[in-house]
Amino acid sequence: MPESKPAVLVARAVFPQTLQRLQQHFEVQANPDDTVYDGATLQALLQGQAGMLATGSERIAAALLAACPQLRVVANLAVGFNNIDVPACTAAGVLCTNTPDVLTETTADFGFALMMATARRMAESERFLRQGGWTKWAYDMFTGSDIHGSTLGILGMGRIGQAIARRGALGFGMRVIYHNRSRLPPDQEQPLQATWVSKEALLQQADHLVLVLPYSAQSHHAIGAAELALMQPSATLTNIARGGIVDDAALAQALRERRIAAAGLDVFEGEPKLHPALLELPNVVLTPHIASASVATRRAMAELAADNLIAALGGTRPPTPINPQAWASLA
Ligand code: 8YV
């Protein structure tokens, strides 16, 4: 008799090719309607499943793990994993994986584009044009701030931060400063022409500040009223990291009072809901968490998540584990 396939839950809709690939290895419970499951539904659907392909929408915490003792692998379709309580997973012997590297350049492209759109007021001027406001040229119409030759500040200097630094220094002649808990070794700093500074100096000196740090209890509201007050009134802030790193209410107030010039936001506290004040402000560019959303990159992310699930449940060490220590209890 053929061995039965392990059961897995694919928590959100994915590319049909990814689903077909997973179906070759697993009994797949898919979600073709792309419903975002609440905690109780997720718990019910996870009963008896050995694996799960998750996204940032699914919260994986201790209570869920306790209620789903058969769960052994959570493959996150994202590089960020703040939706997962990793220590709780490790304690429960659940291996978690993410999708690093494959999205670095695409996400850096988007971060740079969002920063440029913010500095050069692209969304605001497009709205003006569409609304029929463009009747004549004017010397000061939608004047913004330059990217080339300005100071790029990066908070968080992991893979995506470094890819943004490279674009700024080598592509746009920017002076690059960054703040990160650990300073990069000189052989990594030097090709990026990036200089480590204190967080305070970063906030004070950046013409364009880009946030690329992971969300954690430590980075919650890393940018709040006090930090915004240190920034230059002409500065812009771009967040492609996670909602919750910025205090959105404080940011809306700073933007309203023109204490900073503008913001570009791809992520929000409590998304997909937005702080209502952000929707009213002209000097903010808003996008719906799409920094990694090129077709090629989303395919690569889905493939890597599938690779991880297939390897881990097939008894092979997966390519990109988050808590490799859980591998010992699984293997
Ligand atoms: C994902 C992301 O699209 O990878 C990440 O951390 O933020 C995005 O690329 C999103 O998290 C969906 O899971």
Tab-separated table of C-alpha atoms and ligand atoms in Angstrom:
chain	number	residue	atom	x	y	z
A	1	MET	CA	0.000	0.000	0.000
A	2	PRO	CA	1.438	3.452	-0.904
A	3	GLU	CA	2.483	5.563	2.083
A	4	SER	CA	-0.054	8.278	2.853
A	5	LYS	CA	1.060	11.830	2.218
A	6	PRO	CA	1.398	14.276	5.121
A	7	ALA	CA	-1.430	16.802	5.419
A	8	VAL	CA	-0.695	20.510	5.060
A	9	LEU	CA	-2.721	23.693	5.212
A	10	VAL	CA	-1.987	26.398	2.658
A	11	ALA	CA	-3.448	29.283	4.609
A	12	ARG	CA	-3.870	31.784	1.762
A	13	ALA	CA	-4.254	31.591	-2.007
A	14	VAL	CA	-0.972	30.983	-3.847
A	15	PHE	CA	0.142	30.494	-7.469
A	16	PRO	CA	-1.604	27.426	-9.014
A	17	GLN	CA	1.841	26.018	-9.892
A	18	THR	CA	2.900	26.184	-6.247
A	19	LEU	CA	-0.281	24.430	-5.189
A	20	GLN	CA	0.198	21.714	-7.837
A	21	ARG	CA	3.759	21.168	-6.640
A	22	LEU	CA	2.649	20.877	-3.031
A	23	GLN	CA	-0.135	18.456	-4.046
A	24	GLN	CA	2.521	16.065	-5.387
A	25	HIS	CA	3.936	15.759	-1.867
A	26	PHE	CA	1.030	16.436	0.468
A	27	GLU	CA	-2.703	16.166	1.083
A	28	VAL	CA	-3.301	19.882	0.641
A	29	GLN	CA	-6.077	21.882	2.247
A	30	ALA	CA	-6.027	25.017	0.093
A	31	ASN	CA	-7.800	28.343	0.410
A	32	PRO	CA	-8.840	29.231	-3.156
A	33	ASP	CA	-11.171	31.991	-1.911
A	34	ASP	CA	-8.199	33.606	-0.134
A	35	THR	CA	-10.142	34.080	3.100
A	36	VAL	CA	-8.126	35.586	5.946
A	37	TYR	CA	-8.816	33.084	8.735
A	38	ASP	CA	-9.453	34.287	12.256
A	39	GLY	CA	-7.682	32.448	15.096
A	40	ALA	CA	-10.532	30.001	15.816
A	41	THR	CA	-10.938	29.043	12.140
A	42	LEU	CA	-7.208	28.628	11.722
A	43	GLN	CA	-7.092	26.384	14.771
A	44	ALA	CA	-9.973	24.261	13.451
A	45	LEU	CA	-8.426	23.970	9.979
A	46	LEU	CA	-5.027	23.042	11.386
A	47	GLN	CA	-6.343	19.965	13.197
A	48	GLY	CA	-4.389	16.964	11.944
A	49	GLN	CA	-2.116	19.030	9.671
A	50	ALA	CA	1.618	18.346	9.850
A	51	GLY	CA	2.591	21.485	8.005
A	52	MET	CA	1.385	24.915	7.112
A	53	LEU	CA	2.254	27.447	4.472
A	54	ALA	CA	1.599	30.722	6.280
A	55	THR	CA	1.767	34.407	5.425
A	56	GLY	CA	2.053	37.507	7.567
A	57	SER	CA	-1.744	37.353	8.073
A	58	GLU	CA	-1.638	34.243	10.262
A	59	ARG	CA	-0.608	34.574	13.892
A	60	ILE	CA	1.217	31.475	15.150
A	61	ALA	CA	1.449	31.598	18.952
A	62	ALA	CA	1.640	29.232	21.921
A	63	ALA	CA	-2.118	28.655	22.342
A	64	LEU	CA	-2.503	27.664	18.693
A	65	LEU	CA	0.496	25.335	18.928
A	66	ALA	CA	-0.921	23.700	22.064
A	67	ALA	CA	-4.227	23.116	20.267
A	68	CYS	CA	-2.506	21.671	17.174
A	69	PRO	CA	-0.062	19.045	18.507
A	70	GLN	CA	0.407	17.411	15.104
A	71	LEU	CA	1.850	20.580	13.567
A	72	ARG	CA	5.565	20.165	12.843
A	73	VAL	CA	6.502	22.780	10.226
A	74	VAL	CA	5.393	26.378	9.538
A	75	ALA	CA	6.749	27.728	6.241
A	76	ASN	CA	6.240	31.490	6.163
A	77	LEU	CA	5.794	33.123	2.768
A	78	ALA	CA	7.711	36.226	3.875
A	79	VAL	CA	11.158	37.145	5.094
A	80	GLY	CA	9.682	38.881	8.165
A	81	PHE	CA	8.280	36.526	10.785
A	82	ASN	CA	6.829	38.758	13.490
A	83	ASN	CA	3.538	36.854	12.974
A	84	ILE	CA	5.254	33.808	14.526
A	85	ASP	CA	6.186	33.332	18.163
A	86	VAL	CA	9.453	31.593	17.330
A	87	PRO	CA	10.467	30.655	20.913
A	88	ALA	CA	7.025	29.067	21.399
A	89	CYS	CA	7.484	27.112	18.160
A	90	THR	CA	10.952	25.968	19.211
A	91	ALA	CA	9.601	24.892	22.607
A	92	ALA	CA	6.835	22.937	20.853
A	93	GLY	CA	9.324	21.357	18.422
A	94	VAL	CA	7.794	23.183	15.446
A	95	LEU	CA	10.296	24.136	12.754
A	96	CYS	CA	9.737	27.532	11.109
A	97	THR	CA	11.140	28.797	7.825
A	98	ASN	CA	11.040	32.120	5.944
A	99	THR	CA	11.937	33.431	2.465
A	100	PRO	CA	15.084	35.575	2.716
A	101	ASP	CA	17.353	36.686	-0.162
A	102	VAL	CA	14.918	36.058	-3.040
A	103	LEU	CA	13.095	39.328	-2.288
A	104	THR	CA	16.031	41.565	-1.336
A	105	GLU	CA	16.603	43.433	-4.609
A	106	THR	CA	12.905	43.756	-5.486
A	107	THR	CA	12.106	45.141	-2.048
A	108	ALA	CA	15.057	47.553	-2.236
A	109	ASP	CA	13.857	48.735	-5.677
A	110	PHE	CA	10.450	49.475	-4.204
A	111	GLY	CA	11.852	51.210	-1.139
A	112	PHE	CA	13.910	53.441	-3.369
A	113	ALA	CA	10.929	54.130	-5.640
A	114	LEU	CA	8.724	54.981	-2.667
A	115	MET	CA	11.384	57.303	-1.265
A	116	MET	CA	11.679	59.050	-4.644
A	117	ALA	CA	7.913	59.300	-5.112
A	118	THR	CA	7.696	60.821	-1.638
A	119	ALA	CA	10.521	63.342	-2.122
A	120	ARG	CA	9.302	64.381	-5.579
A	121	ARG	CA	5.607	64.459	-4.635
A	122	MET	CA	4.502	62.084	-7.375
A	123	ALA	CA	1.263	60.821	-5.828
A	124	GLU	CA	0.143	64.270	-4.727
A	125	SER	CA	0.807	65.807	-8.158
A	126	GLU	CA	-0.889	62.916	-9.941
A	127	ARG	CA	-4.020	63.392	-7.836
A	128	PHE	CA	-3.953	67.114	-8.679
A	129	LEU	CA	-3.672	66.354	-12.397
A	130	ARG	CA	-6.448	63.733	-12.382
A	131	GLN	CA	-8.719	66.124	-10.510
A	132	GLY	CA	-8.315	68.694	-13.304
A	133	GLY	CA	-6.157	71.079	-11.271
A	134	TRP	CA	-3.440	71.492	-13.941
A	135	THR	CA	-4.333	74.614	-15.889
A	136	LYS	CA	-0.943	76.371	-16.054
A	137	TRP	CA	2.761	75.897	-15.299
A	138	ALA	CA	4.055	77.564	-12.135
A	139	TYR	CA	7.649	77.947	-10.956
A	140	ASP	CA	6.931	76.358	-7.593
A	141	MET	CA	4.419	73.731	-8.658
A	142	PHE	CA	5.060	70.542	-6.644
A	143	THR	CA	8.657	71.434	-5.888
A	144	GLY	CA	10.119	68.686	-3.739
A	145	SER	CA	13.555	67.731	-2.506
A	146	ASP	CA	16.435	66.144	-4.409
A	147	ILE	CA	17.515	62.559	-4.035
A	148	HIS	CA	20.876	62.797	-5.821
A	149	GLY	CA	23.596	64.266	-3.654
A	150	SER	CA	21.435	64.228	-0.519
A	151	THR	CA	21.933	62.250	2.688
A	152	LEU	CA	20.266	58.842	2.789
A	153	GLY	CA	19.640	57.541	6.308
A	154	ILE	CA	18.924	53.851	6.777
A	155	LEU	CA	17.595	52.416	10.032
A	156	GLY	CA	18.317	48.663	10.001
A	157	MET	CA	21.201	47.446	7.857
A	158	GLY	CA	20.385	43.869	6.945
A	159	ARG	CA	20.234	42.564	3.404
A	160	ILE	CA	17.539	44.981	2.202
A	161	GLY	CA	19.135	47.969	3.968
A	162	GLN	CA	22.424	47.200	2.268
A	163	ALA	CA	20.730	46.894	-1.134
A	164	ILE	CA	19.150	50.331	-0.631
A	165	ALA	CA	22.497	51.779	0.481
A	166	ARG	CA	24.122	50.463	-2.705
A	167	ARG	CA	21.468	52.114	-4.861
A	168	GLY	CA	21.861	55.408	-3.015
A	169	ALA	CA	25.669	55.585	-2.957
A	170	LEU	CA	26.496	54.094	-6.338
A	171	GLY	CA	23.421	55.070	-8.342
A	172	PHE	CA	22.500	58.484	-6.995
A	173	GLY	CA	25.672	59.853	-5.415
A	174	MET	CA	24.054	60.006	-1.993
A	175	ARG	CA	25.933	60.219	1.266
A	176	VAL	CA	24.827	57.085	3.122
A	177	ILE	CA	24.565	56.932	6.894
A	178	TYR	CA	22.967	54.112	8.825
A	179	HIS	CA	22.131	52.945	12.290
A	180	ASN	CA	21.949	49.321	13.289
A	181	ARG	CA	22.498	47.540	16.598
A	182	SER	CA	25.660	46.003	15.177
A	183	ARG	CA	27.976	47.935	12.897
A	184	LEU	CA	28.884	46.235	9.608
A	185	PRO	CA	32.485	45.031	9.302
A	186	PRO	CA	34.650	47.484	7.276
A	187	ASP	CA	34.814	45.175	4.244
A	188	GLN	CA	30.991	45.318	4.020
A	189	GLU	CA	30.683	49.035	4.805
A	190	GLN	CA	33.319	50.158	2.353
A	191	PRO	CA	31.741	49.048	-0.983
A	192	LEU	CA	28.443	50.608	0.161
A	193	GLN	CA	30.229	53.835	1.155
A	194	ALA	CA	28.070	53.711	4.275
A	195	THR	CA	28.907	55.246	7.643
A	196	TRP	CA	27.506	54.006	10.964
A	197	VAL	CA	26.095	56.805	13.144
A	198	SER	CA	24.077	56.916	16.372
A	199	LYS	CA	20.291	56.792	16.021
A	200	GLU	CA	20.099	60.413	17.107
A	201	ALA	CA	22.624	61.535	14.454
A	202	LEU	CA	20.750	59.477	11.841
A	203	LEU	CA	17.479	61.240	12.634
A	204	GLN	CA	19.112	64.664	12.683
A	205	GLN	CA	21.184	64.322	9.525
A	206	ALA	CA	19.099	62.263	7.097
A	207	ASP	CA	17.411	64.100	4.238
A	208	HIS	CA	15.631	60.852	3.442
A	209	LEU	CA	15.195	58.279	6.176
A	210	VAL	CA	14.281	54.706	5.171
A	211	LEU	CA	13.190	52.084	7.726
A	212	VAL	CA	14.265	48.512	7.007
A	213	LEU	CA	14.460	46.892	10.440
A	214	PRO	CA	12.527	43.844	11.656
A	215	TYR	CA	9.549	44.376	13.940
A	216	SER	CA	9.947	43.199	17.530
A	217	ALA	CA	9.024	44.395	21.015
A	218	GLN	CA	12.300	46.370	20.900
A	219	SER	CA	11.519	48.107	17.586
A	220	HIS	CA	7.876	48.893	18.481
A	221	HIS	CA	7.406	52.655	17.925
A	222	ALA	CA	11.134	53.075	17.207
A	223	ILE	CA	9.906	56.183	15.377
A	224	GLY	CA	7.521	58.162	17.576
A	225	ALA	CA	6.965	61.812	18.441
A	226	ALA	CA	10.411	62.237	20.073
A	227	GLU	CA	12.248	60.753	17.090
A	228	LEU	CA	10.202	62.729	14.547
A	229	ALA	CA	11.032	65.899	16.478
A	230	LEU	CA	14.740	65.281	15.827
A	231	MET	CA	14.276	65.125	12.042
A	232	GLN	CA	14.708	68.098	9.730
A	233	PRO	CA	11.501	69.856	8.608
A	234	SER	CA	12.572	69.179	4.992
A	235	ALA	CA	13.176	65.450	5.612
A	236	THR	CA	11.158	62.501	4.309
A	237	LEU	CA	10.438	59.190	6.031
A	238	THR	CA	9.880	55.926	4.143
A	239	ASN	CA	8.697	52.740	5.872
A	240	ILE	CA	8.907	49.434	3.990
A	241	ALA	CA	9.628	47.391	7.132
A	242	ARG	CA	6.586	46.753	9.331
A	243	GLY	CA	3.682	48.660	10.748
A	244	GLY	CA	4.171	49.295	14.457
A	245	ILE	CA	7.778	50.409	13.995
A	246	VAL	CA	6.300	53.872	13.399
A	247	ASP	CA	3.747	55.422	15.743
A	248	ASP	CA	1.269	56.269	12.970
A	249	ALA	CA	-0.706	58.767	15.088
A	250	ALA	CA	2.495	60.683	15.916
A	251	LEU	CA	3.561	60.548	12.279
A	252	ALA	CA	0.212	61.884	11.060
A	253	GLN	CA	0.514	64.765	13.485
A	254	ALA	CA	4.095	65.553	12.394
A	255	LEU	CA	3.032	65.489	8.738
A	256	ARG	CA	0.016	67.679	9.432
A	257	GLU	CA	2.157	70.233	11.256
A	258	ARG	CA	4.876	69.978	8.560
A	259	ARG	CA	7.448	69.034	11.176
A	260	ILE	CA	8.736	66.683	8.492
A	261	ALA	CA	8.044	67.231	4.785
A	262	ALA	CA	6.524	63.942	3.696
A	263	ALA	CA	6.277	60.203	4.236
A	264	GLY	CA	6.086	57.112	2.035
A	265	LEU	CA	4.397	54.181	3.744
A	266	ASP	CA	3.986	50.614	2.515
A	267	VAL	CA	3.181	49.182	5.963
A	268	PHE	CA	0.852	50.321	8.733
A	269	GLU	CA	-0.056	49.651	12.336
A	270	GLY	CA	-3.067	47.309	12.275
A	271	GLU	CA	-3.028	46.973	8.458
A	272	PRO	CA	-4.995	46.591	6.275
A	273	LYS	CA	-6.718	49.267	8.368
A	274	LEU	CA	-5.005	52.653	8.286
A	275	HIS	CA	-4.914	55.474	10.772
A	276	PRO	CA	-7.677	57.658	9.260
A	277	ALA	CA	-5.573	60.836	9.488
A	278	LEU	CA	-3.052	59.374	7.028
A	279	LEU	CA	-5.745	59.145	4.352
A	280	GLU	CA	-6.523	62.845	4.691
A	281	LEU	CA	-2.974	64.163	4.391
A	282	PRO	CA	-1.590	65.292	1.025
A	283	ASN	CA	2.090	64.773	1.885
A	284	VAL	CA	2.067	61.004	2.284
A	285	VAL	CA	2.366	58.307	-0.370
A	286	LEU	CA	0.435	55.178	0.635
A	287	THR	CA	0.850	51.692	-0.841
A	288	PRO	CA	-0.730	48.407	0.346
A	289	HIS	CA	2.287	46.365	1.566
A	290	ILE	CA	3.579	45.547	-1.933
A	291	ALA	CA	7.340	46.094	-1.641
A	292	SER	CA	8.119	42.488	-2.612
A	293	ALA	CA	5.350	42.320	-5.213
A	294	SER	CA	7.055	41.710	-8.547
A	295	VAL	CA	5.727	38.618	-10.312
A	296	ALA	CA	9.185	37.034	-10.431
A	297	THR	CA	9.856	37.667	-6.752
A	298	ARG	CA	6.472	36.496	-5.520
A	299	ARG	CA	7.004	33.300	-7.548
A	300	ALA	CA	10.474	32.873	-6.051
A	301	MET	CA	9.090	33.431	-2.532
A	302	ALA	CA	6.308	30.872	-3.100
A	303	GLU	CA	8.792	28.350	-4.501
A	304	LEU	CA	11.164	28.823	-1.580
A	305	ALA	CA	8.323	28.431	0.930
A	306	ALA	CA	7.296	25.221	-0.883
A	307	ASP	CA	10.939	24.015	-0.974
A	308	ASN	CA	11.099	24.515	2.787
A	309	LEU	CA	7.856	22.647	3.469
A	310	ILE	CA	8.726	19.756	1.132
A	311	ALA	CA	12.244	19.390	2.543
A	312	ALA	CA	11.313	19.642	6.210
A	313	LEU	CA	8.367	17.251	6.068
A	314	GLY	CA	10.381	14.945	3.787
A	315	GLY	CA	13.133	14.602	6.383
A	316	THR	CA	15.699	16.895	4.705
A	317	ARG	CA	17.045	20.046	6.351
A	318	PRO	CA	15.103	22.940	4.727
A	319	PRO	CA	17.010	25.692	2.889
A	320	THR	CA	16.049	28.656	5.099
A	321	PRO	CA	15.074	27.700	8.661
A	322	ILE	CA	14.367	30.396	11.259
A	323	ASN	CA	14.823	28.108	14.271
A	324	PRO	CA	17.234	25.394	13.074
A	325	GLN	CA	17.407	24.132	16.665
A	326	ALA	CA	13.890	22.717	16.142
A	327	TRP	CA	15.281	20.610	13.307
A	328	ALA	CA	16.879	18.263	15.865
A	329	SER	CA	13.494	17.393	17.382
A	330	LEU	CA	11.964	16.968	13.908
A	331	ALA	CA	14.700	14.960	12.140
B	1	8YV	C1	5.168	39.718	2.257
B	1	8YV	C2	6.933	40.950	3.627
B	1	8YV	O1	4.516	39.976	1.087
B	1	8YV	O2	8.511	39.250	3.265
B	1	8YV	C3	8.023	40.038	4.063
B	1	8YV	O3	8.423	40.119	5.240
B	1	8YV	O4	6.611	41.861	4.298
B	1	8YV	C4	6.269	40.744	2.308
B	1	8YV	O5	7.235	40.400	1.361
B	1	8YV	C5	4.154	39.720	3.362
B	1	8YV	O6	4.720	39.641	4.616
B	1	8YV	C6	3.161	38.577	3.169
B	1	8YV	O7	3.465	37.446	3.908
